[in-house]
Amino acid sequence: MKKILIVTAMAISSFAAVAQTGYTIKGQIGKLNKPVKAFLMIKLEGKRTLDSAVLVDGSFMFKGSVPSPMEATLRIKHDDAIEVPGKRIKIDALPIILGNENITILGKDSISTAKVTGSTLTEESKHVDNLLRPIYNKLQALDKEYSDQPEAKKQDRTYRTELEARAKVIEKEIFEAKINYVKQNPSKYMALMALNSTLRPGFDAVEMEKVYAVLSPELKNSYFGKQVEERIATFKKTQEGVAAQDFTQPDVEGKAVKLSDYKGKYVLVDFWASWCAPCRRENPNIVKLYDQYKEKGFEILGVSLDKAADKAKWIKAIADDKLIWKQVGDLKGWENDAAIKYEVKAIPMNFLIDPKGMIIAKDLRGEVLNAKLKEIFANKSN
């Protein structure tokens, strides 16, 4: 069974709490002195920034500003020993939700057990985490149930399918709880964070756009609010029932190929890479289906997420897997322009486009792809 992922709920409070221009964090951890240091790590746009301060009689301070509330971690390093990568050490750390507030941290000899005051964001985070924790506990119970089973039971397909079905029911309960929180608290920053946490692969962008619309103007105009809005808008462009976005990529010989060149046919835009094992395992199935339907108006356009340094491997994989349809790629890896446009976060990934240029299905593999093509061309022949 695939491990059931437990995602810790994260909450943020009212937007009014972040109205001031910057944050100040004042800490007091006992009477600790040099070489003890405090570190503040902030995650912003997928990148981490690190600030540090030496403790003097247990006191330290950080000042700065953030464009929007975000995850941060305060850590105390109690000695000047060099940390060896891969070697596990005990970490004295405290996660907080950092906004532009005046925050006080008080502890005896450890920051992990310190008391936080002044951070309305962190307090609301704990509050909402407590609201959702009973539901997350159900997923943890499923994990434990699975891990406690004998190996034969773990490999039983019927049992695993039943467990996954139960997990989906709980995940739906979590989703609904978050959406209800958004609707009931449209001015709280947690509403924005809760909404963002539901935007997982395959989310319904049209419905999430409606949920986003209930948020207060202040939240929508915030730094993070605009990011969430853009994410929904971008994903909506790749949702079933919308027009496929055109793109141009060079083929293996450097000749420009446009997706719009395929208008009038059913085309499967297949994002893959030579290094992607699941992609390579799926290729024989795609080859078989291409041979079966190519004379009926079915085409495939392969888009590689290989890098320039791996172009030879890409070309070899095309030959080894007998991929006779057109292959393109700008050789930028995950930064492939078409992959970014189509919000491709994992491969294999594909989009099935009809003769009018509309996306009619996506992420089709194995028997699911076979059934979809059979349905299309059976209807076409009638």
Tab-separated table of C-alpha atoms in Angstrom:
chain	number	residue	atom	x	y	z
A	1	MET	CA	0.000	0.000	0.000
A	2	LYS	CA	1.214	3.484	-0.792
A	3	LYS	CA	2.019	5.306	2.435
A	4	ILE	CA	-0.828	7.564	3.521
A	5	LEU	CA	0.575	11.054	3.825
A	6	ILE	CA	-0.220	13.015	6.963
A	7	VAL	CA	-0.087	16.745	6.354
A	8	THR	CA	0.091	18.913	9.451
A	9	ALA	CA	-2.523	21.627	9.391
A	10	MET	CA	-1.147	25.137	9.332
A	11	ALA	CA	-3.223	28.114	10.316
A	12	ILE	CA	-2.957	31.870	10.124
A	13	SER	CA	-5.087	34.497	11.825
A	14	SER	CA	-6.597	37.795	10.722
A	15	PHE	CA	-5.046	39.926	8.030
A	16	ALA	CA	-5.139	42.901	10.397
A	17	ALA	CA	-2.431	41.220	12.427
A	18	VAL	CA	0.113	41.788	9.668
A	19	ALA	CA	-0.646	45.428	8.933
A	20	GLN	CA	2.544	46.843	10.487
A	21	THR	CA	5.610	47.232	8.307
A	22	GLY	CA	7.972	44.737	9.936
A	23	TYR	CA	8.513	42.097	12.602
A	24	THR	CA	10.546	42.128	15.800
A	25	ILE	CA	11.348	38.896	17.606
A	26	LYS	CA	12.733	39.303	21.124
A	27	GLY	CA	13.950	36.122	22.759
A	28	GLN	CA	15.122	35.186	26.242
A	29	ILE	CA	16.357	31.638	26.772
A	30	GLY	CA	17.681	31.377	30.293
A	31	LYS	CA	21.079	33.021	30.721
A	32	LEU	CA	22.837	31.322	27.815
A	33	ASN	CA	25.911	32.985	26.349
A	34	LYS	CA	28.458	32.532	23.560
A	35	PRO	CA	28.990	30.202	21.703
A	36	VAL	CA	25.222	29.669	21.844
A	37	LYS	CA	23.546	31.184	18.767
A	38	ALA	CA	19.991	31.733	17.608
A	39	PHE	CA	18.937	31.196	14.005
A	40	LEU	CA	15.829	32.338	12.147
A	41	MET	CA	15.013	30.422	8.979
A	42	ILE	CA	12.268	31.711	6.680
A	43	LYS	CA	10.777	29.900	3.683
A	44	LEU	CA	9.884	32.336	0.916
A	45	GLU	CA	8.899	31.321	-2.637
A	46	GLY	CA	10.518	27.915	-2.206
A	47	LYS	CA	13.799	29.445	-1.012
A	48	ARG	CA	15.179	29.622	2.508
A	49	THR	CA	16.759	32.671	4.105
A	50	LEU	CA	18.807	32.398	7.304
A	51	ASP	CA	19.558	35.034	9.931
A	52	SER	CA	21.592	34.508	13.104
A	53	ALA	CA	22.324	36.199	16.435
A	54	VAL	CA	24.657	35.411	19.355
A	55	LEU	CA	22.920	35.034	22.713
A	56	VAL	CA	24.006	37.455	25.447
A	57	ASP	CA	22.741	36.452	28.892
A	58	GLY	CA	20.088	34.443	27.066
A	59	SER	CA	18.862	37.386	25.027
A	60	PHE	CA	18.609	37.660	21.244
A	61	MET	CA	16.670	39.700	18.711
A	62	PHE	CA	15.671	39.514	15.054
A	63	LYS	CA	14.186	42.316	12.982
A	64	GLY	CA	12.946	42.338	9.434
A	65	SER	CA	9.829	42.226	7.319
A	66	VAL	CA	7.926	39.679	5.269
A	67	PRO	CA	5.629	40.413	2.324
A	68	SER	CA	3.105	37.938	3.669
A	69	PRO	CA	2.804	35.600	6.694
A	70	MET	CA	4.874	32.489	6.163
A	71	GLU	CA	6.464	29.482	7.792
A	72	ALA	CA	9.588	30.156	9.845
A	73	THR	CA	11.721	28.242	12.319
A	74	LEU	CA	13.640	29.569	15.317
A	75	ARG	CA	16.551	27.408	16.392
A	76	ILE	CA	19.080	27.545	19.204
A	77	LYS	CA	22.483	25.945	18.572
A	78	HIS	CA	23.986	25.284	21.981
A	79	ASP	CA	27.624	24.757	20.938
A	80	ASP	CA	30.049	25.596	18.167
A	81	ALA	CA	30.541	22.015	17.009
A	82	ILE	CA	30.609	21.519	13.256
A	83	GLU	CA	27.560	19.652	12.029
A	84	VAL	CA	28.364	16.665	9.843
A	85	PRO	CA	25.939	16.136	6.920
A	86	GLY	CA	23.990	12.922	7.358
A	87	LYS	CA	24.758	12.635	11.062
A	88	ARG	CA	21.646	12.918	13.186
A	89	ILE	CA	21.772	15.454	15.994
A	90	LYS	CA	19.227	16.732	18.487
A	91	ILE	CA	17.694	19.954	17.179
A	92	ASP	CA	16.384	22.622	19.565
A	93	ALA	CA	13.876	24.409	17.359
A	94	LEU	CA	10.496	26.120	17.389
A	95	PRO	CA	8.267	26.463	14.304
A	96	ILE	CA	6.229	29.656	14.057
A	97	ILE	CA	4.063	31.460	11.540
A	98	LEU	CA	5.887	34.722	10.978
A	99	GLY	CA	4.021	37.905	10.193
A	100	ASN	CA	4.933	41.545	10.722
A	101	GLU	CA	4.265	41.458	14.457
A	102	ASN	CA	6.108	42.066	17.738
A	103	ILE	CA	6.837	38.591	19.057
A	104	THR	CA	8.328	37.520	22.385
A	105	ILE	CA	9.944	34.133	23.031
A	106	LEU	CA	10.579	33.100	26.653
A	107	GLY	CA	12.167	29.819	27.735
A	108	LYS	CA	14.245	28.314	30.527
A	109	ASP	CA	17.004	26.549	28.645
A	110	SER	CA	15.379	25.431	25.402
A	111	ILE	CA	13.536	27.224	22.624
A	112	SER	CA	11.536	24.126	21.690
A	113	THR	CA	9.592	24.425	24.968
A	114	ALA	CA	9.549	28.233	25.057
A	115	LYS	CA	6.379	30.294	25.344
A	116	VAL	CA	5.425	32.463	22.383
A	117	THR	CA	3.469	35.675	22.912
A	118	GLY	CA	2.496	38.447	20.541
A	119	SER	CA	2.176	36.171	17.523
A	120	THR	CA	-1.520	36.042	16.740
A	121	LEU	CA	-0.620	34.070	13.627
A	122	THR	CA	1.090	31.276	15.544
A	123	GLU	CA	-1.725	31.157	18.095
A	124	GLU	CA	-4.325	30.795	15.370
A	125	SER	CA	-2.138	28.157	13.760
A	126	LYS	CA	-2.313	26.079	16.929
A	127	HIS	CA	-6.043	26.699	17.225
A	128	VAL	CA	-6.898	25.477	13.748
A	129	ASP	CA	-4.419	22.616	14.009
A	130	ASN	CA	-6.384	21.466	17.061
A	131	LEU	CA	-9.625	21.714	15.082
A	132	LEU	CA	-8.297	19.492	12.306
A	133	ARG	CA	-6.169	17.150	14.405
A	134	PRO	CA	-9.006	14.659	15.165
A	135	ILE	CA	-9.481	14.111	11.436
A	136	TYR	CA	-5.754	13.744	10.781
A	137	ASN	CA	-5.630	11.249	13.633
A	138	LYS	CA	-7.928	9.010	11.599
A	139	LEU	CA	-5.292	8.877	8.853
A	140	GLN	CA	-2.595	8.131	11.416
A	141	ALA	CA	-4.742	5.295	12.720
A	142	LEU	CA	-4.956	3.859	9.185
A	143	ASP	CA	-1.176	4.058	8.880
A	144	LYS	CA	-0.784	2.202	12.147
A	145	GLU	CA	-3.392	-0.388	11.174
A	146	TYR	CA	-1.483	-1.086	7.974
A	147	SER	CA	1.947	-1.228	9.640
A	148	ASP	CA	0.622	-3.678	12.262
A	149	GLN	CA	-0.543	-6.172	9.649
A	150	PRO	CA	1.494	-9.287	8.775
A	151	GLU	CA	3.341	-9.045	5.478
A	152	ALA	CA	0.889	-11.320	3.681
A	153	LYS	CA	-1.989	-9.038	4.644
A	154	LYS	CA	-0.059	-5.962	3.487
A	155	GLN	CA	0.332	-7.539	0.061
A	156	ASP	CA	-3.342	-8.466	-0.203
A	157	ARG	CA	-4.736	-6.374	-3.039
A	158	THR	CA	-8.310	-6.406	-1.734
A	159	TYR	CA	-7.209	-5.178	1.689
A	160	ARG	CA	-5.017	-2.448	0.212
A	161	THR	CA	-7.816	-1.251	-2.069
A	162	GLU	CA	-10.234	-1.144	0.853
A	163	LEU	CA	-7.729	0.791	2.976
A	164	GLU	CA	-7.120	3.316	0.211
A	165	ALA	CA	-10.888	3.811	-0.133
A	166	ARG	CA	-11.154	4.523	3.589
A	167	ALA	CA	-8.266	6.962	3.324
A	168	LYS	CA	-10.017	8.841	0.517
A	169	VAL	CA	-13.121	9.265	2.677
A	170	ILE	CA	-11.009	10.823	5.422
A	171	GLU	CA	-9.142	13.024	2.951
A	172	LYS	CA	-12.493	14.272	1.670
A	173	GLU	CA	-13.491	15.084	5.252
A	174	ILE	CA	-10.289	17.118	5.675
A	175	PHE	CA	-10.921	18.922	2.404
A	176	GLU	CA	-14.492	19.809	3.368
A	177	ALA	CA	-13.405	21.013	6.824
A	178	LYS	CA	-10.863	23.381	5.260
A	179	ILE	CA	-13.319	24.721	2.689
A	180	ASN	CA	-15.924	25.294	5.411
A	181	TYR	CA	-13.323	27.222	7.393
A	182	VAL	CA	-12.623	29.420	4.373
A	183	LYS	CA	-16.290	30.219	3.885
A	184	GLN	CA	-16.862	30.906	7.577
A	185	ASN	CA	-13.703	33.005	8.043
A	186	PRO	CA	-13.198	34.939	4.787
A	187	SER	CA	-11.138	37.690	6.454
A	188	LYS	CA	-8.732	35.456	8.377
A	189	TYR	CA	-5.384	34.689	6.880
A	190	MET	CA	-5.894	31.051	7.774
A	191	ALA	CA	-8.678	30.975	5.205
A	192	LEU	CA	-6.135	31.761	2.519
A	193	MET	CA	-3.674	29.189	3.850
A	194	ALA	CA	-6.398	26.557	4.162
A	195	LEU	CA	-7.507	27.191	0.597
A	196	ASN	CA	-3.949	26.938	-0.691
A	197	SER	CA	-3.453	23.601	1.097
A	198	THR	CA	-6.360	22.124	-0.897
A	199	LEU	CA	-4.794	22.977	-4.264
A	200	ARG	CA	-3.238	19.558	-4.727
A	201	PRO	CA	-2.554	17.883	-8.098
A	202	GLY	CA	-5.799	17.451	-9.999
A	203	PHE	CA	-7.787	20.028	-8.031
A	204	ASP	CA	-10.922	21.524	-9.571
A	205	ALA	CA	-9.781	25.029	-10.508
A	206	VAL	CA	-13.267	26.186	-11.487
A	207	GLU	CA	-14.680	25.307	-8.062
A	208	MET	CA	-11.650	26.673	-6.204
A	209	GLU	CA	-12.013	29.930	-8.093
A	210	LYS	CA	-15.510	30.233	-6.590
A	211	VAL	CA	-14.157	29.543	-3.105
A	212	TYR	CA	-11.383	32.103	-3.607
A	213	ALA	CA	-14.037	34.677	-4.520
A	214	VAL	CA	-15.450	34.662	-0.956
A	215	LEU	CA	-12.183	35.930	0.545
A	216	SER	CA	-11.957	39.524	1.711
A	217	PRO	CA	-10.393	42.135	-0.625
A	218	GLU	CA	-7.494	42.518	1.836
A	219	LEU	CA	-6.629	38.833	1.568
A	220	LYS	CA	-6.972	38.805	-2.210
A	221	ASN	CA	-4.636	41.787	-2.522
A	222	SER	CA	-2.029	40.353	-0.162
A	223	TYR	CA	1.240	38.968	-1.470
A	224	PHE	CA	0.216	35.362	-0.869
A	225	GLY	CA	-3.363	35.996	-1.974
A	226	LYS	CA	-2.166	37.015	-5.421
A	227	GLN	CA	0.004	33.893	-5.602
A	228	VAL	CA	-2.972	31.662	-4.806
A	229	GLU	CA	-5.111	33.468	-7.369
A	230	GLU	CA	-2.422	33.017	-10.025
A	231	ARG	CA	-2.039	29.343	-9.178
A	232	ILE	CA	-5.773	28.742	-9.583
A	233	ALA	CA	-5.873	30.732	-12.839
A	234	THR	CA	-2.876	28.862	-14.242
A	235	PHE	CA	-4.251	25.435	-13.356
A	236	LYS	CA	-7.630	26.377	-14.771
A	237	LYS	CA	-5.954	26.766	-18.170
A	238	THR	CA	-5.076	23.056	-18.150
A	239	GLN	CA	-8.382	21.767	-16.837
A	240	GLU	CA	-10.645	19.514	-18.858
A	241	GLY	CA	-13.078	21.491	-20.997
A	242	VAL	CA	-10.813	24.464	-21.721
A	243	ALA	CA	-8.841	25.325	-24.839
A	244	ALA	CA	-5.329	23.895	-24.872
A	245	GLN	CA	-2.606	26.534	-24.713
A	246	ASP	CA	-0.448	26.564	-27.804
A	247	PHE	CA	3.311	26.208	-27.522
A	248	THR	CA	6.322	25.819	-29.781
A	249	GLN	CA	9.270	23.526	-29.052
A	250	PRO	CA	12.226	22.310	-31.136
A	251	ASP	CA	12.330	18.677	-32.187
A	252	VAL	CA	15.473	16.524	-31.954
A	253	GLU	CA	16.829	18.174	-35.092
A	254	GLY	CA	16.073	21.695	-33.893
A	255	LYS	CA	13.020	22.252	-36.109
A	256	ALA	CA	10.208	24.241	-34.471
A	257	VAL	CA	6.980	22.316	-33.866
A	258	LYS	CA	3.706	23.874	-32.711
A	259	LEU	CA	0.944	22.127	-30.823
A	260	SER	CA	-1.523	23.960	-33.074
A	261	ASP	CA	-0.018	22.068	-36.033
A	262	TYR	CA	-2.089	19.104	-34.810
A	263	LYS	CA	-5.465	20.834	-34.926
A	264	GLY	CA	-8.072	18.610	-36.572
A	265	LYS	CA	-6.798	15.458	-34.852
A	266	TYR	CA	-6.926	13.917	-31.431
A	267	VAL	CA	-3.475	14.496	-29.963
A	268	LEU	CA	-1.936	13.216	-26.759
A	269	VAL	CA	0.635	15.680	-25.404
A	270	ASP	CA	2.927	13.378	-23.451
A	271	PHE	CA	5.390	14.898	-20.949
A	272	TRP	CA	8.197	12.457	-20.147
A	273	ALA	CA	12.001	12.119	-19.842
A	274	SER	CA	14.644	9.522	-20.581
A	275	TRP	CA	15.502	9.257	-16.866
A	276	CYS	CA	11.859	8.748	-15.771
A	277	ALA	CA	11.365	5.030	-15.027
A	278	PRO	CA	7.531	5.188	-14.822
A	279	CYS	CA	7.521	7.011	-18.177
A	280	ARG	CA	9.666	4.339	-19.789
A	281	ARG	CA	7.460	1.585	-18.373
A	282	GLU	CA	4.387	3.281	-19.854
A	283	ASN	CA	5.938	3.778	-23.304
A	284	PRO	CA	5.202	0.240	-24.611
A	285	ASN	CA	1.499	0.798	-23.870
A	286	ILE	CA	1.548	4.140	-25.717
A	287	VAL	CA	3.357	2.563	-28.696
A	288	LYS	CA	0.687	-0.143	-28.886
A	289	LEU	CA	-2.156	2.399	-28.772
A	290	TYR	CA	-0.493	4.633	-31.356
A	291	ASP	CA	-0.201	1.701	-33.767
A	292	GLN	CA	-3.857	0.879	-33.153
A	293	TYR	CA	-5.331	4.357	-33.661
A	294	LYS	CA	-2.896	6.419	-35.760
A	295	GLU	CA	-4.809	5.680	-38.967
A	296	LYS	CA	-8.031	6.903	-37.335
A	297	GLY	CA	-6.809	10.410	-36.570
A	298	PHE	CA	-4.810	9.883	-33.356
A	299	GLU	CA	-1.452	11.604	-32.891
A	300	ILE	CA	1.055	11.973	-30.069
A	301	LEU	CA	3.424	14.827	-29.327
A	302	GLY	CA	6.148	13.873	-26.885
A	303	VAL	CA	7.604	16.666	-24.747
A	304	SER	CA	10.898	15.870	-23.046
A	305	LEU	CA	11.930	17.168	-19.639
A	306	ASP	CA	15.523	16.159	-20.250
A	307	LYS	CA	18.344	18.686	-19.894
A	308	ALA	CA	20.768	19.743	-22.614
A	309	ALA	CA	23.520	17.588	-21.101
A	310	ASP	CA	21.275	14.540	-21.528
A	311	LYS	CA	20.221	15.100	-25.136
A	312	ALA	CA	22.037	11.954	-26.283
A	313	LYS	CA	20.210	9.915	-23.630
A	314	TRP	CA	16.909	11.420	-24.772
A	315	ILE	CA	17.559	10.477	-28.405
A	316	LYS	CA	18.659	6.987	-27.378
A	317	ALA	CA	15.523	6.493	-25.275
A	318	ILE	CA	13.373	7.502	-28.253
A	319	ALA	CA	15.070	4.834	-30.368
A	320	ASP	CA	15.139	2.155	-27.645
A	321	ASP	CA	11.432	2.592	-26.848
A	322	LYS	CA	10.482	2.833	-30.545
A	323	LEU	CA	8.715	6.186	-30.201
A	324	ILE	CA	8.069	7.002	-33.845
A	325	TRP	CA	5.898	10.067	-33.275
A	326	LYS	CA	7.247	13.608	-33.059
A	327	GLN	CA	9.400	14.400	-30.035
A	328	VAL	CA	10.193	17.940	-28.877
A	329	GLY	CA	11.949	19.587	-25.971
A	330	ASP	CA	13.789	22.809	-25.145
A	331	LEU	CA	16.176	20.778	-22.935
A	332	LYS	CA	15.612	22.898	-19.830
A	333	GLY	CA	14.599	19.979	-17.611
A	334	TRP	CA	11.794	20.893	-15.207
A	335	GLU	CA	12.001	24.471	-16.493
A	336	ASN	CA	10.670	23.358	-19.876
A	337	ASP	CA	8.475	26.223	-21.080
A	338	ALA	CA	5.582	23.970	-22.103
A	339	ALA	CA	5.735	22.045	-18.809
A	340	ILE	CA	5.536	25.299	-16.856
A	341	LYS	CA	2.614	26.480	-18.975
A	342	TYR	CA	0.782	23.199	-18.333
A	343	GLU	CA	1.631	23.107	-14.610
A	344	VAL	CA	3.484	19.802	-14.927
A	345	LYS	CA	4.802	18.948	-11.458
A	346	ALA	CA	5.382	15.221	-11.975
A	347	ILE	CA	5.875	12.857	-14.889
A	348	PRO	CA	4.573	10.923	-16.665
A	349	MET	CA	1.851	13.452	-17.371
A	350	ASN	CA	-0.283	13.860	-20.468
A	351	PHE	CA	-3.165	15.864	-21.912
A	352	LEU	CA	-5.611	14.530	-24.486
A	353	ILE	CA	-6.771	17.254	-26.881
A	354	ASP	CA	-9.651	16.962	-29.335
A	355	PRO	CA	-9.688	18.131	-32.992
A	356	LYS	CA	-11.033	21.540	-31.927
A	357	GLY	CA	-8.070	22.097	-29.620
A	358	MET	CA	-9.949	21.484	-26.355
A	359	ILE	CA	-8.526	19.486	-23.443
A	360	ILE	CA	-10.867	16.543	-22.935
A	361	ALA	CA	-8.836	14.449	-20.463
A	362	LYS	CA	-5.484	14.358	-18.718
A	363	ASP	CA	-3.155	12.089	-16.763
A	364	LEU	CA	-4.284	8.974	-18.645
A	365	ARG	CA	-2.191	5.839	-18.373
A	366	GLY	CA	-2.473	2.106	-18.900
A	367	GLU	CA	-5.966	0.721	-19.243
A	368	VAL	CA	-7.520	4.138	-18.551
A	369	LEU	CA	-5.898	5.603	-21.683
A	370	ASN	CA	-6.829	2.515	-23.664
A	371	ALA	CA	-10.485	2.793	-22.576
A	372	LYS	CA	-10.650	6.500	-23.409
A	373	LEU	CA	-9.291	6.044	-26.925
A	374	LYS	CA	-11.563	3.057	-27.496
A	375	GLU	CA	-14.546	5.188	-26.463
A	376	ILE	CA	-13.519	8.082	-28.736
A	377	PHE	CA	-12.890	6.083	-31.874
A	378	ALA	CA	-15.823	3.724	-31.355
A	379	ASN	CA	-18.129	6.749	-31.270
A	380	LYS	CA	-16.347	8.296	-34.229
A	381	SER	CA	-16.981	5.250	-36.377
A	382	ASN	CA	-20.715	5.234	-35.588
